[in-house]
Coordinates of C-alpha atoms and ligand atoms in Angstrom, one line a residue:
X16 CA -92.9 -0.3 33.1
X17 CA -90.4 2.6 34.5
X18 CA -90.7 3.2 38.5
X19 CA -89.8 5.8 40.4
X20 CA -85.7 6.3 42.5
X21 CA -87.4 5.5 45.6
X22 CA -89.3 2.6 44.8
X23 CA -86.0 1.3 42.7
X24 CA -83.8 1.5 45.5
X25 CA -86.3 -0.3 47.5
X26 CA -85.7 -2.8 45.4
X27 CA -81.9 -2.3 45.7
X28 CA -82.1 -2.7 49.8
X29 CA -84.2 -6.0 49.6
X30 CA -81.0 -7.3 47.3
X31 CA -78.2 -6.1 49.9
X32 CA -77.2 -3.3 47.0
X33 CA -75.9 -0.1 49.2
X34 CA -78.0 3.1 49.0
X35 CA -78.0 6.4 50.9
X36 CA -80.6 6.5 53.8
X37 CA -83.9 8.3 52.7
X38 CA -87.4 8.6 52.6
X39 CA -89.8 9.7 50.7
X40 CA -92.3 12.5 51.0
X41 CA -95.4 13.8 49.2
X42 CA -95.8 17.5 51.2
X43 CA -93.4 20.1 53.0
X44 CA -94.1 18.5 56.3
X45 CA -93.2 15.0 55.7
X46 CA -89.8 16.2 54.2
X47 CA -89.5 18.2 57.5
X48 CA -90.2 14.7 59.0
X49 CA -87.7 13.1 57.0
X50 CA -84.9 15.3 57.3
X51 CA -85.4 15.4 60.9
X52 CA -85.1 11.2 60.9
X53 CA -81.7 11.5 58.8
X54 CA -80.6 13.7 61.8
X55 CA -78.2 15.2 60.5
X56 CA -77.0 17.8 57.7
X57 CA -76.8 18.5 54.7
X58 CA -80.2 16.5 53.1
X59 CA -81.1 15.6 49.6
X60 CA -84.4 16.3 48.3
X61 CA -84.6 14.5 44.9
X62 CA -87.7 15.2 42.3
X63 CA -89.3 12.1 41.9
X64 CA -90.2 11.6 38.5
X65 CA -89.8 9.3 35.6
X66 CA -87.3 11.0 33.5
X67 CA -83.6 11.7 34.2
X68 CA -81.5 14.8 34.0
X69 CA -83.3 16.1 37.3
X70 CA -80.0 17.2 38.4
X71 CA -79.4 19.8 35.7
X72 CA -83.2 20.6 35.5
X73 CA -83.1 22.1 39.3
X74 CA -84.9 18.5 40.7
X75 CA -82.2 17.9 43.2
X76 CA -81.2 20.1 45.9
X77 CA -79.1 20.5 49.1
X78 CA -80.4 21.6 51.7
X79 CA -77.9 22.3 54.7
X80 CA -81.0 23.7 57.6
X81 CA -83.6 23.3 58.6
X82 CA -85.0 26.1 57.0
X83 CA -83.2 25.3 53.7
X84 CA -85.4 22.4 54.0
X85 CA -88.2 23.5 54.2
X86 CA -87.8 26.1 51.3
X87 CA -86.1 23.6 48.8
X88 CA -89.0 21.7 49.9
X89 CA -91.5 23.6 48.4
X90 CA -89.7 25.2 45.9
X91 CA -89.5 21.5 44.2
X92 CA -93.1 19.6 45.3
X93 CA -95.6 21.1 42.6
X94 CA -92.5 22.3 40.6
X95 CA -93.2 21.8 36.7
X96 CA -89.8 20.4 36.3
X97 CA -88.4 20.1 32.4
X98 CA -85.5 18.0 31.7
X99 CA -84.1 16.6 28.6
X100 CA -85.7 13.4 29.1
X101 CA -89.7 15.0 29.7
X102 CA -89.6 17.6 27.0
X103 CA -90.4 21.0 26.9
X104 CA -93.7 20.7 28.6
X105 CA -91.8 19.1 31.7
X106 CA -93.5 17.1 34.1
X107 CA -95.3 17.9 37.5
X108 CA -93.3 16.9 40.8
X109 CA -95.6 15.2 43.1
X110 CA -93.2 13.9 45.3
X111 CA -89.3 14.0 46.7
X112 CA -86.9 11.5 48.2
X113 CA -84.9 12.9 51.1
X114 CA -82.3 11.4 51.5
X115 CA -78.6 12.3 53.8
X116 CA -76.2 14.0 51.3
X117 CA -73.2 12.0 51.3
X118 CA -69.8 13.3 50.8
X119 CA -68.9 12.2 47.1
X120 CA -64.9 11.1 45.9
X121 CA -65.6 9.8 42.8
X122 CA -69.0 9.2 40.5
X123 CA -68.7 6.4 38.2
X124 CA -71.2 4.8 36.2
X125 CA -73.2 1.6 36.1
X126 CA -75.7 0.2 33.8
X127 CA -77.2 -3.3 32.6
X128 CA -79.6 -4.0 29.8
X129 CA -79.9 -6.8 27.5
X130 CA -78.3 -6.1 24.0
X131 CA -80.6 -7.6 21.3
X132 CA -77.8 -7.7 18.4
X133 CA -75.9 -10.7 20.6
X134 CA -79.1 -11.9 23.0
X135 CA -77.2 -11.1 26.1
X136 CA -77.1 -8.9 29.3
X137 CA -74.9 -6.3 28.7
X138 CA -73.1 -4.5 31.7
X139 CA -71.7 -1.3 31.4
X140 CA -69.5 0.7 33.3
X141 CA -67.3 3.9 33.4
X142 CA -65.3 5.9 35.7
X143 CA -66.4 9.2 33.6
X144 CA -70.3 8.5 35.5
X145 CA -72.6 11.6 37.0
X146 CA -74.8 13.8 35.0
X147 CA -72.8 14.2 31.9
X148 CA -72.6 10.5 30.5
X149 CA -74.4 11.0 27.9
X150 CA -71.6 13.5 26.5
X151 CA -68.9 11.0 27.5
X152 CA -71.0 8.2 25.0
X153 CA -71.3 10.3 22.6
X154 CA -67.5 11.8 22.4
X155 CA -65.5 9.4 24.5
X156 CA -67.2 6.1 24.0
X157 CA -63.8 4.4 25.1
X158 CA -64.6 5.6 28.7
X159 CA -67.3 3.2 28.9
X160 CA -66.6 -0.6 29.5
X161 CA -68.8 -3.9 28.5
X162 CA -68.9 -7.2 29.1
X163 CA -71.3 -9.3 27.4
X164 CA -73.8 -11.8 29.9
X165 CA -74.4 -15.3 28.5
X166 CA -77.6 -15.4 30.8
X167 CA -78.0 -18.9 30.6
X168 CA -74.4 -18.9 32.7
X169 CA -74.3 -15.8 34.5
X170 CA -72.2 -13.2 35.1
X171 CA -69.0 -14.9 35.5
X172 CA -66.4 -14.0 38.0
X173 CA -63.9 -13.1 35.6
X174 CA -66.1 -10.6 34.3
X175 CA -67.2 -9.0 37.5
X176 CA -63.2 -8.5 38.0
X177 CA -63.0 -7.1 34.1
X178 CA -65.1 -4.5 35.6
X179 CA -64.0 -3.5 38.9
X180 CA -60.3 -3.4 36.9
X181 CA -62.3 -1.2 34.0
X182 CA -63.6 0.9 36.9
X183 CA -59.4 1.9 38.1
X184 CA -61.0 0.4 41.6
X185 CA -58.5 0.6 44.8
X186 CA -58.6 -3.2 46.1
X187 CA -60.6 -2.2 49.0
X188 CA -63.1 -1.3 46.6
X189 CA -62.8 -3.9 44.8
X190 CA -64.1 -6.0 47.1
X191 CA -67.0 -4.4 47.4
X192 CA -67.8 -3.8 43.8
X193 CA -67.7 -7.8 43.3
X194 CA -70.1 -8.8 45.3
X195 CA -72.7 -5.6 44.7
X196 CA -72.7 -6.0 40.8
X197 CA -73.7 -9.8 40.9
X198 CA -76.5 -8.7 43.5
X199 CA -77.4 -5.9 40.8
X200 CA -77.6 -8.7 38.1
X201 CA -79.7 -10.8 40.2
X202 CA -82.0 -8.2 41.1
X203 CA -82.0 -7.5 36.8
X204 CA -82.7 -10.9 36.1
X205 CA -85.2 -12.0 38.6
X206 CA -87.4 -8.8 38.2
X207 CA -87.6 -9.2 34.2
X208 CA -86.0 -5.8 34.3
X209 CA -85.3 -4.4 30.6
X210 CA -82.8 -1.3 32.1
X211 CA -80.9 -0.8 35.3
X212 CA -79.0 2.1 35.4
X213 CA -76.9 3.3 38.4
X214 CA -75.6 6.9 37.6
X215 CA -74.0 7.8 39.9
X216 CA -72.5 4.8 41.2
X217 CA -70.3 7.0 44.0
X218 CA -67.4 6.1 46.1
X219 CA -67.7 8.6 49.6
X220 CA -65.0 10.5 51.4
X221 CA -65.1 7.4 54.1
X222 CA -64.7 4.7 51.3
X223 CA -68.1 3.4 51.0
X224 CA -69.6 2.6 47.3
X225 CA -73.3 3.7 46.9
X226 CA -75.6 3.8 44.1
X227 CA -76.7 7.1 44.6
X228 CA -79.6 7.0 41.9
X229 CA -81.6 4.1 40.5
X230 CA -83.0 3.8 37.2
X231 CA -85.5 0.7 37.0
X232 CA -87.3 -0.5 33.7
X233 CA -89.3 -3.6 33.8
X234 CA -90.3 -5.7 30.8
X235 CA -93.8 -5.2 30.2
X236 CA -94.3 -8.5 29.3
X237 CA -93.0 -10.5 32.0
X238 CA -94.8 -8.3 34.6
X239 CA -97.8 -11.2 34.5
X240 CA -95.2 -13.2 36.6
X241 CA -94.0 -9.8 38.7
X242 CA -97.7 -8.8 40.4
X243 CA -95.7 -7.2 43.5
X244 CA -93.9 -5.3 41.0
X245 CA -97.6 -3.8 39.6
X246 CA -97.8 -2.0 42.8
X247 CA -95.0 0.4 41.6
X248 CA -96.9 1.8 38.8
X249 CA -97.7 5.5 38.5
X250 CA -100.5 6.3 36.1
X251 CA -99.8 9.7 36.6
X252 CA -95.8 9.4 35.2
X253 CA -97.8 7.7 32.2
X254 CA -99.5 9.3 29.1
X255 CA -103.2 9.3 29.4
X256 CA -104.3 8.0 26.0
X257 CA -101.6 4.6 26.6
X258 CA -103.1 4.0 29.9
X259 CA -106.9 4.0 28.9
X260 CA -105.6 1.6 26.2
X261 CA -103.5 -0.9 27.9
X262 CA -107.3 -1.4 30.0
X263 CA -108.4 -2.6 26.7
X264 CA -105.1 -4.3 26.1
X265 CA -104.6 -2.6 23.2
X266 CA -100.9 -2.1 21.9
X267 CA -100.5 1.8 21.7
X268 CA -98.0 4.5 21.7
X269 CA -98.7 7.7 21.4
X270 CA -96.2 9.9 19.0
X271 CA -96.5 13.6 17.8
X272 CA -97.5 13.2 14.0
X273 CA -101.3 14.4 13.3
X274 CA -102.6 11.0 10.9
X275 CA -103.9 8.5 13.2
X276 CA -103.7 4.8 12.5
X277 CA -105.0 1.7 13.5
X278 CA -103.7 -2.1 12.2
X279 CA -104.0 -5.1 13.6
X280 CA -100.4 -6.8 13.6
X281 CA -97.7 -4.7 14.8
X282 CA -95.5 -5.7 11.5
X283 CA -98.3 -4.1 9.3
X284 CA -98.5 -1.4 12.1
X285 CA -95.0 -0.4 11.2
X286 CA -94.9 -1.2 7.5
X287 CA -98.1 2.0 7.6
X288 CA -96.2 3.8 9.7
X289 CA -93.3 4.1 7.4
X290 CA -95.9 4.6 4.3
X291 CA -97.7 7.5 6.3
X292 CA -94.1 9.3 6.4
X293 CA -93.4 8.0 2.6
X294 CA -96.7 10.0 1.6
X295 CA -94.9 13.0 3.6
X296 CA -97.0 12.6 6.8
X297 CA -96.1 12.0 10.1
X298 CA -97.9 9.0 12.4
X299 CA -99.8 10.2 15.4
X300 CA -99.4 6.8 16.9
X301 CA -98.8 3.2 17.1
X302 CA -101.7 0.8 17.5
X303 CA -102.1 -2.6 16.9
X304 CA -105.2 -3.7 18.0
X305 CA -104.4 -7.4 17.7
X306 CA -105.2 -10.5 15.1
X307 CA -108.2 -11.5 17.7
X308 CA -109.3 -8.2 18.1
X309 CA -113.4 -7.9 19.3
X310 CA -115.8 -5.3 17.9
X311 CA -115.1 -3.5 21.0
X312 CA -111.5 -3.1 20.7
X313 CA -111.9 -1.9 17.8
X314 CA -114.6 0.7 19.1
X315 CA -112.2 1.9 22.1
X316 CA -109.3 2.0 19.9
X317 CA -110.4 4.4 17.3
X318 CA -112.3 6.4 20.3
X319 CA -108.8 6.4 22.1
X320 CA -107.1 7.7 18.2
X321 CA -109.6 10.7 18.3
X322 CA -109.1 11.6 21.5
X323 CA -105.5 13.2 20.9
X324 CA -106.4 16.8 19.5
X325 CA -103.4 16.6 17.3
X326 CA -105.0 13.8 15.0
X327 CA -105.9 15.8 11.6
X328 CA -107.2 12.3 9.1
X329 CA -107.3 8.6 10.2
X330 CA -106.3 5.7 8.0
X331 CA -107.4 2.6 9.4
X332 CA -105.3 -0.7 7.5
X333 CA -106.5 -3.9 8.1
X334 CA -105.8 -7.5 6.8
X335 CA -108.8 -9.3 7.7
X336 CA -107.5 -12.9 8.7
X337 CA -108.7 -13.8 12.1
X338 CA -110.2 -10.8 12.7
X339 CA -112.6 -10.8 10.3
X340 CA -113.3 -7.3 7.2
X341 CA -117.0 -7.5 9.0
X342 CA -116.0 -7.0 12.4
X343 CA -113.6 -4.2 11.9
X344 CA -116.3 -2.5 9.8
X345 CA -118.9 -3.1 12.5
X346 CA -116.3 -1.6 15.3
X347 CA -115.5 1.3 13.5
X348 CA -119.0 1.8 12.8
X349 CA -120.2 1.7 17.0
X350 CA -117.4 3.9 18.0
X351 CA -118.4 6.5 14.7
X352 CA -121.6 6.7 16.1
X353 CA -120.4 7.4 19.9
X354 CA -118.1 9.8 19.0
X355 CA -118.4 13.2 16.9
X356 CA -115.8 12.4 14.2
X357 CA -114.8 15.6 13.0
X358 CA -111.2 14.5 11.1
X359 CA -111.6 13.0 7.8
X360 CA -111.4 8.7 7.9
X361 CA -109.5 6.4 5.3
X362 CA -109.9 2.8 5.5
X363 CA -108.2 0.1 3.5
X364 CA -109.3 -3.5 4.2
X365 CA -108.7 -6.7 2.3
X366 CA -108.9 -10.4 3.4
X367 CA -111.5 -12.8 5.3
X368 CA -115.3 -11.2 4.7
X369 CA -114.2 -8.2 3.2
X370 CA -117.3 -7.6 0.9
X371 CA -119.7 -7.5 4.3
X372 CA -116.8 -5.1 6.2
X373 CA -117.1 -2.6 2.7
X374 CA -121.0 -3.1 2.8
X375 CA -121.4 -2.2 6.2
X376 CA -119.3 0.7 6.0
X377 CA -121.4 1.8 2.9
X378 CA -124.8 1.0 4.9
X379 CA -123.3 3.0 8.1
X380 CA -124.2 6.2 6.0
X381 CA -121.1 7.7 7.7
X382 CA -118.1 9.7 5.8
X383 CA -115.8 7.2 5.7
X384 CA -113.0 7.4 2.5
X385 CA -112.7 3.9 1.2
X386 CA -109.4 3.6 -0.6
X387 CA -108.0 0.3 -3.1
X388 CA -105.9 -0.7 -2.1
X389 CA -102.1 0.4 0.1
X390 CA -100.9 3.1 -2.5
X391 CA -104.1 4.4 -2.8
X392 CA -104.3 4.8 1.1
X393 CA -101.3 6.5 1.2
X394 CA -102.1 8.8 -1.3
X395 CA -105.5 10.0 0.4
X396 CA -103.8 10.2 3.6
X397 CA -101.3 12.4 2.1
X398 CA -103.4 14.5 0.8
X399 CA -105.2 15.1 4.0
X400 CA -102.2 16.0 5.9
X401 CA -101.3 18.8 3.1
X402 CA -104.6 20.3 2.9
Ligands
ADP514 P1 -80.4 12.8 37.9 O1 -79.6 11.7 37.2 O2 -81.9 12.7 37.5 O3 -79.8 14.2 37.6 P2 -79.2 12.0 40.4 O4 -79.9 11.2 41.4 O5 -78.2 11.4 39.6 O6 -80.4 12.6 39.5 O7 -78.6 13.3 41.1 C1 -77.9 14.3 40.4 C2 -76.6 14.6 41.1 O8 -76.9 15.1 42.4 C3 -75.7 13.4 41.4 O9 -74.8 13.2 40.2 C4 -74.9 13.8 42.6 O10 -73.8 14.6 42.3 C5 -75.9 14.7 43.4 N1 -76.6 13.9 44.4 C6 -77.7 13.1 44.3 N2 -78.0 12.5 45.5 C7 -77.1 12.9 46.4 C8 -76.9 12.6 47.7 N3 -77.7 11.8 48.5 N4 -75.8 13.2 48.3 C9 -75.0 14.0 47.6 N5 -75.1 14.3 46.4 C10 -76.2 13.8 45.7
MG515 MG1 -78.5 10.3 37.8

């Protein structure tokens, strides 16, 4: 789950971690509110929206008067903004975080996620932070310092220091940096968090350090344990098609391909994935509708698969082991008969009952494409996304 700047560095000020003084604001005349609480000038009115890059994109203004405020104001709530991160069709600001614009020395960098190849918390850090990091990764990836967290020990004092040293830190600085980056990895490791990214991590003219913007991602999977955190969730930052499934708890991601598919067991899921694009098609999603599935999840995922316009043929792959060839068949069947298919349907199944699933699906008296077996799938599919 991703959050929002504001919400993150509400986070940040329950763990003692040092952010700007702000609010946030959902018309013109709460940011006039807001600006007027800051009391002085310039202001920051920040997009809120879950994508980075808002910088570049025009999401993040100055605003030195009162009437600046009120004009940056509405110039950015209802914007359509488009940064790298949201694509070209951009996303639709909503709200703003005012916040008093600081006078910046230095932006560095800060981020913490865990790294899967050693199973530890990685923490990295570079004095080349600010909006063009990704350029300093990608060209200068000795700018960037990381220490490795064992998180069954914690980040160790030694390797606090390695990065404050990494950082070219004055000693005054120093001694704030230690302490804020081992509440920043307490925050990470309590909250389940899966990314948190401080960029910019800024040192002011007055010798303060500041994370100036919060990136937050949570692991969806420890969130049962986190039900403070569920109040952070915006449904409208998420895609409509993966929030009506995750009501059904159904595993899917939408992607831009035009063959839909549905498997049970996200190992298959990917293995037909990878065989849709060997056949020279592209996946329109991801969804695993689980080894236990019902009837109904079935029904709701293959309703949810039809509902993205860009879906042109469907192959459904199961391998009936706990769920059973016969309730697939019988799911697919309900949900064909709710919704107008109009997109040609391939289904391979094998396993537990799958004579009943093939008779049912022959019974149905619906159009359904029953291929052979895998390579026989793949072929059909194929030849629905070239015709
Ligand atoms: P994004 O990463 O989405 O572009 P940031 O929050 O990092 O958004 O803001 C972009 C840039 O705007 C920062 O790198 C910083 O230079 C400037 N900025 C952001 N907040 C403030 C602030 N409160 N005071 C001064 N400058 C700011
Ligand atoms: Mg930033």
């Amino acid at each position: 789950m991703k959050i929002h700047e504001y919400q993150a560095k509400e986070l940040f000020g329950k763990y003692g971690v040092p952010i700007p003084r702000g609010k946030v604001a959902f018309n013109v005349d709460q940011v006039k509110e807001a600006a007027a609480e800051l009391g002085r000038f310039p202001v920051v009115i920040k997009a809120q929206i879950h994508a980075g890059g808002r910088g570049k994109g025009g999401g993040v203004k100055l605003a030195r008067t009162e009437k600046e405020v009120a004009e940056v104001a509405s110039n950015i709530l209802g914007m359509t903004l488009v940064t790298h991160q949201t694509g070209p069709e951009g996303r639709l600001v909503r709200k703003v975080l005012v916040e008093e614009g600081l006078a910046i020395q230095k932006e560095l960098y800060l981020g913490m996620l865990p790294d899967r190849a050693t199973a530890k918390i990685v923490i990295m850090a570079s004095e080349a932070g600010g909006m063009d990091i990704e350029e300093v990764a990608a060209k200068t990836p000795e700018k960037i310092i990381k220490v490795f967290v064992d998180p069954l020990l914690g980040l160790q004092g030694f390797q606090a220091r390695q990065l404050a040293y990494g950082l070219n830190l004055q000693p005054e600085l120093v001694k704030l940096f230690i302490p804020m980056v081992n509440r920043i990895y307490k925050l990470f490791v309590d909250n389940d968090c899966s990314l948190v990214e401080i960029n910019p991590l800024v040192i002011t003219d007055d010798g303060k350090l500041l994370a100036l913007d919060a990136k937050m991602n949570f692991d969806d999977n420890a969130l049962f344990r986190h039900k403070d955190l569920l109040d952070y969730r915006d449904l409208d930052e998420e895609d409509p098609l993966e929030v009506e499934a995750s009501r059904y708890n159904l595993n899917y991601i939408k992607m831009d391909g035009n063959i839909g598919n549905m498997v049970n067991g996200a190992g298959l899921a990917m293995a037909t994935m990878d065989l849709i694009k060997l056949a020279g098609a592209e996946p329109a999603n991801f969804l695993d509708v689980g080894g236990g599935a019902s009837a109904e999840m079935v029904e709701n995922g293959f309703r949810i698969i039809l509902s993205d316009p860009n879906v042109k043929g469907v192959l459904i792959n199961i391998f009936g082991g706990i769920l059973r060839c016969d309730v697939l068949a019988q799911g697919v069947v309900e949900a064909a008969k709710k919704v107008d298919v109009k997109v040609p349907v391939v289904i391979r199944m094998e396993g537990t009952n799958v004579e009943q699933g093939r008779e049912i699906l022959k019974a149905s008296g619906l159009n359904l494409i029953v291929a052979k077996d895998l390579k026989d799938a793949a072929q059909k599919v194929a030849n629905i996304a070239k015709s």
